[in-house]
CSV table of C-alpha atoms and ligand atoms in Angstrom, one decimal:
chain,number,residue,atom,x,y,z
U,3,MET,CA,13.4,-6.3,2.4
U,4,GLN,CA,14.2,-8.4,0.0
U,5,LYS,CA,11.8,-8.4,-3.4
U,6,ALA,CA,10.4,-10.6,-4.5
U,7,THR,CA,8.5,-11.8,-8.2
U,8,ALA,CA,5.2,-14.6,-7.4
U,9,ILE,CA,4.2,-17.0,-10.8
U,10,ILE,CA,0.8,-17.2,-10.7
U,11,ALA,CA,0.3,-20.6,-11.9
U,12,ALA,CA,-3.4,-21.3,-13.6
U,13,GLY,CA,-2.7,-22.7,-16.7
U,14,GLY,CA,-4.7,-26.2,-15.5
U,15,ALA,CA,-8.0,-26.3,-17.4
U,16,GLY,CA,-9.9,-27.9,-14.4
U,17,LEU,CA,-11.1,-30.7,-15.6
U,18,ARG,CA,-11.8,-32.4,-12.1
U,19,MET,CA,-14.1,-29.9,-11.8
U,20,GLY,CA,-16.4,-30.6,-14.5
U,21,ALA,CA,-17.6,-27.2,-16.0
U,22,SER,CA,-16.7,-25.9,-19.1
U,23,THR,CA,-14.9,-22.9,-17.3
U,24,PRO,CA,-11.5,-23.5,-15.9
U,25,LYS,CA,-11.7,-23.5,-11.8
U,26,GLN,CA,-9.1,-20.4,-12.3
U,27,PHE,CA,-12.3,-18.5,-13.3
U,28,THR,CA,-15.2,-19.5,-11.2
U,29,GLU,CA,-16.3,-17.6,-8.8
U,30,LEU,CA,-16.0,-16.8,-5.4
U,31,LEU,CA,-18.6,-14.7,-3.3
U,32,GLY,CA,-18.7,-13.2,-6.8
U,33,VAL,CA,-15.0,-12.6,-8.0
U,34,PRO,CA,-13.8,-14.8,-9.7
U,35,ILE,CA,-10.7,-17.6,-8.2
U,36,LEU,CA,-7.8,-16.2,-9.7
U,37,ILE,CA,-7.9,-13.0,-8.6
U,38,HIS,CA,-8.8,-13.6,-4.6
U,39,THR,CA,-5.3,-15.3,-5.4
U,40,ILE,CA,-3.8,-12.3,-7.1
U,41,ARG,CA,-5.7,-9.9,-4.7
U,42,ALA,CA,-3.6,-12.0,-1.5
U,43,PHE,CA,0.0,-11.3,-3.1
U,44,ARG,CA,-0.5,-8.0,-4.4
U,45,GLN,CA,-1.1,-7.5,-0.3
U,46,VAL,CA,2.6,-8.7,0.5
U,47,PRO,CA,4.7,-5.5,-0.1
U,48,ALA,CA,8.0,-7.7,-1.2
U,49,ILE,CA,6.1,-8.9,-4.0
U,50,THR,CA,6.9,-6.1,-6.3
U,51,ALA,CA,5.8,-8.3,-9.7
U,52,ILE,CA,3.3,-11.2,-10.4
U,53,ILE,CA,3.8,-13.4,-13.5
U,54,VAL,CA,0.1,-14.5,-14.5
U,55,VAL,CA,0.2,-18.1,-16.4
U,56,VAL,CA,-3.3,-18.6,-18.5
U,57,PRO,CA,-3.9,-21.1,-20.9
U,58,ALA,CA,-3.7,-19.3,-23.9
U,59,GLU,CA,-7.0,-19.3,-25.7
U,60,HIS,CA,-7.5,-17.7,-21.6
U,61,ARG,CA,-5.3,-14.7,-22.2
U,62,GLU,CA,-8.1,-12.4,-23.1
U,63,HIS,CA,-10.2,-12.7,-20.8
U,64,THR,CA,-6.9,-13.2,-18.0
U,65,LEU,CA,-6.4,-9.6,-19.1
U,66,ALA,CA,-9.3,-8.1,-19.4
U,67,LEU,CA,-10.0,-9.5,-15.3
U,68,LEU,CA,-7.0,-8.0,-14.5
U,69,THR,CA,-8.0,-4.4,-16.3
U,70,ARG,CA,-11.2,-4.8,-14.2
U,71,TYR,CA,-9.9,-5.5,-10.7
U,72,HIS,CA,-7.6,-3.1,-11.2
U,73,PHE,CA,-4.3,-5.6,-11.5
U,74,ASP,CA,-3.3,-4.5,-14.9
U,75,ASP,CA,-0.8,-2.6,-14.3
U,76,HIS,CA,1.0,-4.7,-11.6
U,77,CYS,CA,0.4,-8.2,-13.2
U,78,THR,CA,2.2,-9.3,-16.5
U,79,VAL,CA,0.2,-12.4,-18.8
U,80,VAL,CA,1.9,-15.1,-20.2
U,81,ASN,CA,0.7,-18.1,-22.0
U,82,GLY,CA,1.4,-21.7,-20.5
U,83,GLY,CA,3.5,-24.9,-21.9
U,84,LYS,CA,1.4,-28.1,-21.3
U,85,LEU,CA,2.7,-29.2,-17.9
U,86,ARG,CA,2.7,-26.9,-15.0
U,87,GLN,CA,6.2,-27.4,-14.9
U,88,ASP,CA,6.3,-26.0,-18.5
U,89,SER,CA,4.0,-22.8,-17.1
U,90,VAL,CA,6.6,-22.4,-15.1
U,91,ARG,CA,9.5,-22.1,-16.7
U,92,ILE,CA,8.2,-19.9,-19.3
U,93,GLY,CA,7.4,-17.8,-16.7
U,94,LEU,CA,10.3,-17.8,-14.5
U,95,ALA,CA,11.7,-16.8,-18.0
U,96,GLN,CA,10.0,-13.3,-17.6
U,97,VAL,CA,11.3,-12.8,-13.9
U,98,THR,CA,13.5,-9.5,-14.1
U,99,ASP,CA,17.1,-9.9,-12.3
U,100,ASP,CA,16.1,-6.9,-9.6
U,101,SER,CA,14.1,-10.5,-7.7
U,102,THR,CA,15.7,-12.0,-5.4
U,103,LEU,CA,13.3,-14.5,-4.7
U,104,VAL,CA,10.6,-16.3,-6.9
U,105,ALA,CA,7.8,-17.4,-5.3
U,106,VAL,CA,5.4,-19.8,-7.4
U,107,HIS,CA,1.6,-20.3,-6.3
U,108,ASP,CA,-1.4,-21.7,-7.3
U,109,GLY,CA,-3.5,-20.0,-9.3
U,110,ALA,CA,-6.4,-22.1,-7.6
U,111,ARG,CA,-5.8,-21.5,-3.7
U,112,PRO,CA,-7.5,-18.6,-3.5
U,113,LEU,CA,-7.1,-18.2,0.0
U,114,ILE,CA,-3.6,-17.7,1.0
U,115,ALA,CA,-3.2,-15.8,3.8
U,116,PRO,CA,-0.4,-12.5,2.9
U,117,ALA,CA,1.0,-13.1,6.6
U,118,ASP,CA,1.9,-16.6,5.0
U,119,ILE,CA,3.2,-16.1,1.4
U,120,GLN,CA,5.5,-13.2,3.9
U,121,ARG,CA,6.6,-16.4,5.9
U,122,CYS,CA,7.7,-18.9,2.9
U,123,LEU,CA,9.3,-15.1,2.0
U,124,ASP,CA,11.6,-15.4,5.0
U,125,ALA,CA,12.4,-18.9,5.3
U,126,ALA,CA,13.3,-18.7,1.6
U,127,ALA,CA,15.4,-16.1,1.8
U,128,THR,CA,17.1,-17.8,5.2
U,129,HIS,CA,17.5,-20.8,3.6
U,130,GLY,CA,17.1,-20.3,-0.1
U,131,ALA,CA,14.2,-22.9,-0.7
U,132,ALA,CA,11.2,-23.0,1.7
U,133,ILE,CA,7.3,-24.0,0.9
U,134,MET,CA,4.7,-24.6,2.7
U,135,ALA,CA,3.0,-27.4,4.1
U,136,VAL,CA,0.6,-28.8,6.8
U,137,PRO,CA,1.0,-32.5,8.3
U,138,VAL,CA,-0.6,-35.0,8.0
U,139,LYS,CA,-3.3,-35.6,10.1
U,140,ASP,CA,-5.9,-38.4,8.8
U,141,THR,CA,-4.4,-41.8,8.8
U,142,LEU,CA,-3.4,-42.9,5.2
U,143,LYS,CA,-4.3,-46.4,3.1
U,144,ALA,CA,-2.3,-47.4,-0.1
U,145,VAL,CA,-5.2,-49.4,-1.9
U,146,ALA,CA,-5.0,-51.4,-4.9
U,147,ALA,CA,-7.1,-50.8,-8.1
U,148,ASP,CA,-10.2,-52.8,-6.6
U,149,THR,CA,-10.5,-50.9,-4.1
U,150,THR,CA,-9.3,-52.9,-1.4
U,151,ILE,CA,-7.0,-51.9,1.1
U,152,ARG,CA,-3.5,-53.0,0.3
U,153,HIS,CA,-1.4,-51.1,3.6
U,154,THR,CA,-1.7,-48.5,5.9
U,155,VAL,CA,1.1,-45.7,5.4
U,156,GLU,CA,3.3,-44.8,8.5
U,157,ARG,CA,2.1,-41.2,8.5
U,158,GLU,CA,5.0,-40.4,10.4
U,159,GLY,CA,6.7,-37.6,8.7
U,160,LEU,CA,4.3,-37.1,6.2
U,161,TRP,CA,3.4,-33.6,4.7
U,162,GLN,CA,1.0,-32.3,2.3
U,163,ALA,CA,3.0,-29.9,0.0
U,164,GLN,CA,1.4,-26.8,-0.8
U,165,THR,CA,2.4,-23.3,-2.4
U,166,PRO,CA,3.5,-20.8,-2.2
U,167,GLN,CA,6.5,-22.5,-3.1
U,168,VAL,CA,9.2,-19.9,-2.4
U,169,VAL,CA,13.1,-20.6,-4.4
U,170,ARG,CA,15.8,-18.2,-4.4
U,171,ALA,CA,15.8,-17.1,-8.4
U,172,GLY,CA,18.9,-17.9,-9.7
U,173,LEU,CA,18.6,-21.2,-7.5
U,174,LEU,CA,15.5,-22.1,-9.1
U,175,LYS,CA,16.8,-21.6,-12.2
U,176,GLU,CA,19.5,-24.1,-12.0
U,177,ALA,CA,17.2,-26.9,-10.9
U,178,PHE,CA,15.0,-26.3,-13.8
U,179,ALA,CA,17.8,-26.4,-16.0
U,180,LYS,CA,19.0,-30.0,-14.0
U,181,ALA,CA,15.6,-31.3,-14.2
U,182,ASP,CA,15.1,-30.7,-17.6
U,183,GLN,CA,18.3,-32.0,-18.6
U,184,ASP,CA,17.9,-35.3,-16.7
U,185,GLY,CA,14.2,-35.3,-18.5
U,186,PHE,CA,12.9,-34.8,-15.3
U,187,VAL,CA,9.5,-34.1,-14.2
U,188,GLY,CA,8.0,-33.1,-11.0
U,189,THR,CA,4.7,-32.2,-9.6
U,190,ASP,CA,6.0,-29.1,-7.7
U,191,GLU,CA,8.8,-26.7,-8.1
U,192,ALA,CA,10.5,-28.3,-4.5
U,193,SER,CA,10.4,-31.6,-6.2
U,194,LEU,CA,13.4,-30.3,-9.1
U,195,LEU,CA,15.0,-28.7,-6.6
U,196,GLU,CA,15.2,-32.4,-4.4
U,197,HIS,CA,16.2,-33.8,-7.1
U,198,GLY,CA,19.0,-31.7,-8.0
U,199,GLY,CA,20.1,-32.4,-4.6
U,200,TRP,CA,19.4,-29.1,-2.4
U,201,GLN,CA,17.7,-28.5,0.9
U,202,VAL,CA,14.2,-27.6,1.1
U,203,SER,CA,12.5,-25.7,4.5
U,204,MET,CA,9.3,-26.5,5.0
U,205,VAL,CA,6.9,-23.8,6.8
U,206,GLU,CA,3.8,-25.3,8.4
U,207,GLY,CA,0.8,-23.5,6.7
U,208,SER,CA,-3.0,-23.7,7.8
U,209,GLU,CA,-5.7,-26.4,6.2
U,210,THR,CA,-7.6,-23.3,4.9
U,211,ASN,CA,-5.1,-22.7,1.8
U,212,LEU,CA,-6.8,-25.4,0.4
U,213,LYS,CA,-6.6,-25.6,-3.8
U,214,ILE,CA,-10.5,-25.6,-5.4
U,215,THR,CA,-10.3,-28.9,-7.1
U,216,ARG,CA,-13.9,-30.3,-6.7
U,217,PRO,CA,-17.4,-28.8,-6.8
U,218,ASP,CA,-17.2,-29.0,-3.0
U,219,ASP,CA,-14.2,-27.5,-2.6
U,220,LEU,CA,-16.9,-24.6,-3.9
U,221,LEU,CA,-18.2,-24.5,-0.6
U,222,MET,CA,-15.8,-24.8,1.4
U,223,ALA,CA,-14.1,-21.4,0.2
U,224,GLU,CA,-16.8,-19.8,0.1
U,225,ALA,CA,-17.5,-20.4,4.0
U,226,LEU,CA,-14.1,-19.4,4.5
U,227,LEU,CA,-14.2,-16.8,2.6
U,228,MET,CA,-17.1,-14.8,4.1
U,229,GLN,CA,-15.9,-15.2,7.7
U,230,LYS,CA,-12.8,-13.1,5.9
U,231,GLN,CA,-14.8,-10.6,4.3
U,232,PRO,CA,-14.3,-7.5,5.9
U,233,SER,CA,-17.8,-6.1,7.1
U,234,PRO,CA,-18.8,-3.2,4.4
U,235,GLN,CA,-18.1,0.6,5.3
U,236,MET,CA,-20.8,2.4,5.3
U,237,ARG,CA,-22.0,6.0,4.1
U,238,ILE,CA,-24.4,8.8,3.7
U,239,GLY,CA,-24.8,11.0,1.2
U,240,HIS,CA,-27.8,14.3,1.3
U,241,GLY,CA,-28.5,16.4,-2.2
U,242,PHE,CA,-30.8,19.2,-2.2
U,243,ASP,CA,-31.9,21.2,-5.2
U,244,ALA,CA,-34.6,23.7,-6.4
U,245,HIS,CA,-34.7,25.1,-9.6
U,246,ARG,CA,-37.4,28.0,-10.5
U,247,LEU,CA,-41.1,27.3,-12.9
U,248,VAL,CA,-41.3,29.2,-15.8
U,249,ALA,CA,-43.2,29.0,-18.7
U,250,GLY,CA,-42.3,28.0,-22.0
U,251,ARG,CA,-40.8,25.6,-20.4
U,252,PRO,CA,-41.2,21.2,-20.1
U,253,LEU,CA,-41.2,20.4,-17.0
U,254,ILE,CA,-39.2,16.9,-16.5
U,255,LEU,CA,-38.7,15.0,-13.2
U,256,GLY,CA,-37.1,11.7,-12.3
U,257,GLY,CA,-35.9,11.9,-16.1
U,258,MET,CA,-39.7,12.5,-16.9
U,259,GLU,CA,-41.8,15.0,-19.3
U,260,ILE,CA,-44.8,16.1,-16.4
U,261,PRO,CA,-48.0,17.3,-18.4
U,262,HIS,CA,-47.8,20.7,-16.9
U,263,GLU,CA,-48.5,24.5,-17.7
U,264,LEU,CA,-45.0,25.3,-16.5
U,265,GLY,CA,-41.8,24.3,-16.4
U,266,LEU,CA,-38.3,24.1,-14.4
U,267,LEU,CA,-35.7,26.7,-15.7
U,268,GLY,CA,-31.6,26.2,-16.0
U,269,HIS,CA,-28.8,25.4,-17.7
U,270,SER,CA,-29.8,21.2,-18.1
U,271,ASP,CA,-33.0,20.0,-18.2
U,272,ALA,CA,-33.1,21.4,-14.5
U,273,ASP,CA,-34.9,18.1,-12.8
U,274,ALA,CA,-34.2,18.9,-9.7
U,275,LEU,CA,-34.9,15.6,-8.6
U,276,THR,CA,-32.6,14.3,-10.4
U,277,HIS,CA,-30.0,16.2,-9.7
U,278,ALA,CA,-30.9,16.7,-6.0
U,279,LEU,CA,-30.1,12.3,-6.1
U,280,CYS,CA,-26.6,12.7,-8.1
U,281,ASP,CA,-25.6,15.2,-5.3
U,282,ALA,CA,-26.2,12.3,-2.8
U,283,ILE,CA,-24.1,10.1,-4.3
U,284,LEU,CA,-21.5,12.8,-4.5
U,285,GLY,CA,-21.5,13.4,-1.7
U,286,ALA,CA,-21.7,10.1,0.2
U,287,ILE,CA,-18.4,8.7,-1.8
U,288,GLY,CA,-17.1,12.6,-0.8
U,289,ALA,CA,-16.4,14.2,-4.3
U,290,GLY,CA,-18.4,17.5,-4.2
U,291,ASP,CA,-21.0,18.0,-5.6
U,292,ILE,CA,-22.9,18.4,-9.2
U,293,GLY,CA,-21.4,21.6,-10.2
U,294,ARG,CA,-18.2,20.6,-9.9
U,295,HIS,CA,-18.2,18.3,-12.0
U,296,PHE,CA,-20.7,18.9,-14.2
U,297,PRO,CA,-20.3,23.5,-15.0
U,298,ASP,CA,-23.1,25.0,-16.2
U,299,SER,CA,-20.4,27.3,-17.4
U,300,ASP,CA,-19.9,24.4,-19.8
U,301,PRO,CA,-21.5,24.6,-23.4
U,302,GLN,CA,-21.6,20.8,-23.5
U,303,TYR,CA,-23.9,20.6,-21.0
U,304,LYS,CA,-26.6,22.9,-22.1
U,305,GLY,CA,-29.8,21.4,-22.2
U,306,ILE,CA,-28.3,17.9,-21.2
U,307,SER,CA,-30.6,15.1,-19.9
U,308,SER,CA,-29.6,15.0,-16.3
U,309,ILE,CA,-30.5,11.3,-16.2
U,310,THR,CA,-27.1,11.5,-18.4
U,311,LEU,CA,-25.7,13.0,-15.2
U,312,LEU,CA,-26.8,10.6,-13.0
U,313,ALA,CA,-25.7,7.3,-14.9
U,314,HIS,CA,-22.4,9.3,-14.6
U,315,VAL,CA,-22.5,9.8,-11.4
U,316,ALA,CA,-23.4,6.2,-10.5
U,317,GLY,CA,-20.0,5.4,-12.4
U,318,LEU,CA,-18.0,6.9,-10.3
U,319,ALA,CA,-19.4,5.6,-7.0
U,320,ALA,CA,-19.1,2.0,-8.9
U,321,GLU,CA,-15.4,3.3,-9.5
U,322,LYS,CA,-14.5,4.3,-5.6
U,323,HIS,CA,-16.2,0.6,-4.8
U,324,PHE,CA,-19.2,2.0,-3.9
U,325,ARG,CA,-23.2,0.6,-4.6
U,326,LEU,CA,-26.3,2.3,-4.0
U,327,CYS,CA,-28.2,0.4,-1.1
U,328,ASN,CA,-30.6,3.0,-1.1
U,329,ALA,CA,-32.4,6.2,-2.5
U,330,ASP,CA,-35.2,8.2,-0.1
U,331,ILE,CA,-36.0,11.6,-1.6
U,332,THR,CA,-38.9,14.0,-1.1
U,333,VAL,CA,-40.5,16.4,-4.2
U,334,VAL,CA,-41.6,19.9,-2.5
U,335,ALA,CA,-44.3,21.3,-5.6
U,336,GLN,CA,-47.5,22.9,-5.0
U,337,ARG,CA,-48.5,21.5,-8.1
U,338,PRO,CA,-48.3,19.0,-10.3
U,339,LYS,CA,-49.4,15.9,-9.1
U,340,LEU,CA,-46.4,13.7,-9.1
U,341,ALA,CA,-47.7,10.4,-7.4
U,342,PRO,CA,-48.9,8.8,-11.3
U,343,HIS,CA,-45.6,9.3,-12.3
U,344,PHE,CA,-43.3,7.5,-9.4
U,345,PRO,CA,-43.5,4.2,-10.4
U,346,ALA,CA,-42.9,5.3,-14.3
U,347,MET,CA,-39.6,7.4,-12.5
U,348,GLN,CA,-38.5,4.4,-10.3
U,349,LYS,CA,-37.5,2.2,-13.1
U,350,ILE,CA,-35.8,5.5,-14.8
U,351,LEU,CA,-33.7,6.4,-12.0
U,352,ALA,CA,-32.7,2.5,-10.8
U,353,GLU,CA,-32.0,1.8,-14.6
U,354,ALA,CA,-29.8,4.8,-14.3
U,355,CYS,CA,-28.0,3.7,-11.4
U,356,ARG,CA,-27.7,0.3,-11.7
U,357,VAL,CA,-29.9,-0.5,-9.1
U,358,GLU,CA,-33.2,-2.0,-8.6
U,359,PRO,CA,-36.0,0.0,-9.0
U,360,SER,CA,-37.3,-1.1,-5.1
U,361,ALA,CA,-34.3,1.4,-3.9
U,362,ILE,CA,-35.1,3.9,-4.6
U,363,ASN,CA,-38.0,5.4,-3.1
U,364,LEU,CA,-40.1,8.5,-4.1
U,365,LYS,CA,-42.7,10.7,-1.8
U,366,ALA,CA,-44.0,14.1,-2.3
U,367,SER,CA,-44.9,16.5,-0.7
U,368,THR,CA,-46.7,20.0,-0.8
U,369,THR,CA,-46.1,23.0,1.7
U,370,GLU,CA,-49.6,24.3,1.9
U,371,GLN,CA,-49.3,27.3,0.0
U,372,MET,CA,-46.4,28.7,1.8
U,373,GLY,CA,-43.3,29.7,0.7
U,374,TYR,CA,-41.7,29.9,-2.9
U,375,THR,CA,-42.9,26.4,-3.5
U,376,GLY,CA,-46.5,26.8,-2.0
U,377,ARG,CA,-46.6,29.8,-4.6
U,378,GLU,CA,-45.2,27.8,-7.2
U,379,GLU,CA,-42.6,29.7,-7.9
U,380,GLY,CA,-40.8,27.3,-8.3
U,381,ILE,CA,-40.0,22.7,-7.4
U,382,SER,CA,-37.5,21.7,-5.2
U,383,ALA,CA,-36.4,18.0,-3.7
U,384,HIS,CA,-34.3,16.3,-0.7
U,385,ALA,CA,-32.8,13.2,-1.7
U,386,VAL,CA,-30.9,10.7,1.0
U,387,VAL,CA,-28.7,8.0,-0.3
U,388,LEU,CA,-27.4,4.7,2.0
U,389,MET,CA,-23.9,3.7,-0.3
U,390,ALA,CA,-21.9,0.6,1.2
U,391,SER,CA,-18.3,-0.5,-0.4
U,392,GLN,CA,-17.5,-3.6,-1.6
U,393,PRO,CA,-14.7,-5.5,-2.2
U,394,ALA,CA,-12.9,-3.9,-5.4
E,424,LIG,MG1,-30.3,21.8,-10.5
């Protein structure tokens, strides 16, 4: 396998989109276009490095995005130049000697299939240079400035160039040197090779590898992406907790202090309801239980608000790319009446879990004087959650 570096050209200002955000940062299904593009290249094992070329004023934002999507270890960000050719030249200067091939790709082509990237790499490894392209299928018209047709262009043998455009690293450097020497400006890498008289091979690609240029393209790209989305992975989790009721402690449940003559005893605030919810979430993401994350032998958790622990647990789930769909919680207590406090608790719990309050359902039950909860020796809580994976 020949190692390759990808240069993602995202230097454009995207003026045709008519928006203030450059098109490469516009979101498709909630994820920036540039991130979709990088994700496709990350799925190709031969691509061992990615150089992202962006306008200098968007450098910080790009770095922040790469960190957010955990691509920061694999990508280098460089400031682009005035023209695409300048940007790619700057990117090319960063390519290290261990890369045999360089794959240049438009940042605004987020739908490139990893298998198609690999086909271009294979063709370039054989022929020296290969680009993805599709045969022209519509009838082409040459049009005058007054929008009248001058003539029909023979479309036989005409192809539309796309990216990736993959070239042996040394050859691409030579092509740039020759173009610079001659003052030649091309709109893609293949044209620089053509200018120098080198052969470029075509790899037939797909119409779905569209370049996001106009607002209409966004709609089309979203529809196509929707089809490719894997269905989310669903995980269920269950949590149970109980604490003893004693005099001289406040009764904390669901992050709220409830007026009562007894309170729950524990190392933290002993909020059994919130503990059950934490355990259910940890269970769903396969991360053990609350005792493993916040041992009661650790003095830093003494008296800590369990809502702080819940927010931490929700953060762990987010790191594992899981979001809470819903939680169903039952508190078992003979007294006091809890239902009047549920709306407020719902809000507190939802905020800690970063979900809508409607995702948290609270129920109360007594055990009709039976058992330890019935004798008011303690309060227990059960929680069940459903979590869904979300794209990284
Ligand atoms: Mg507990």
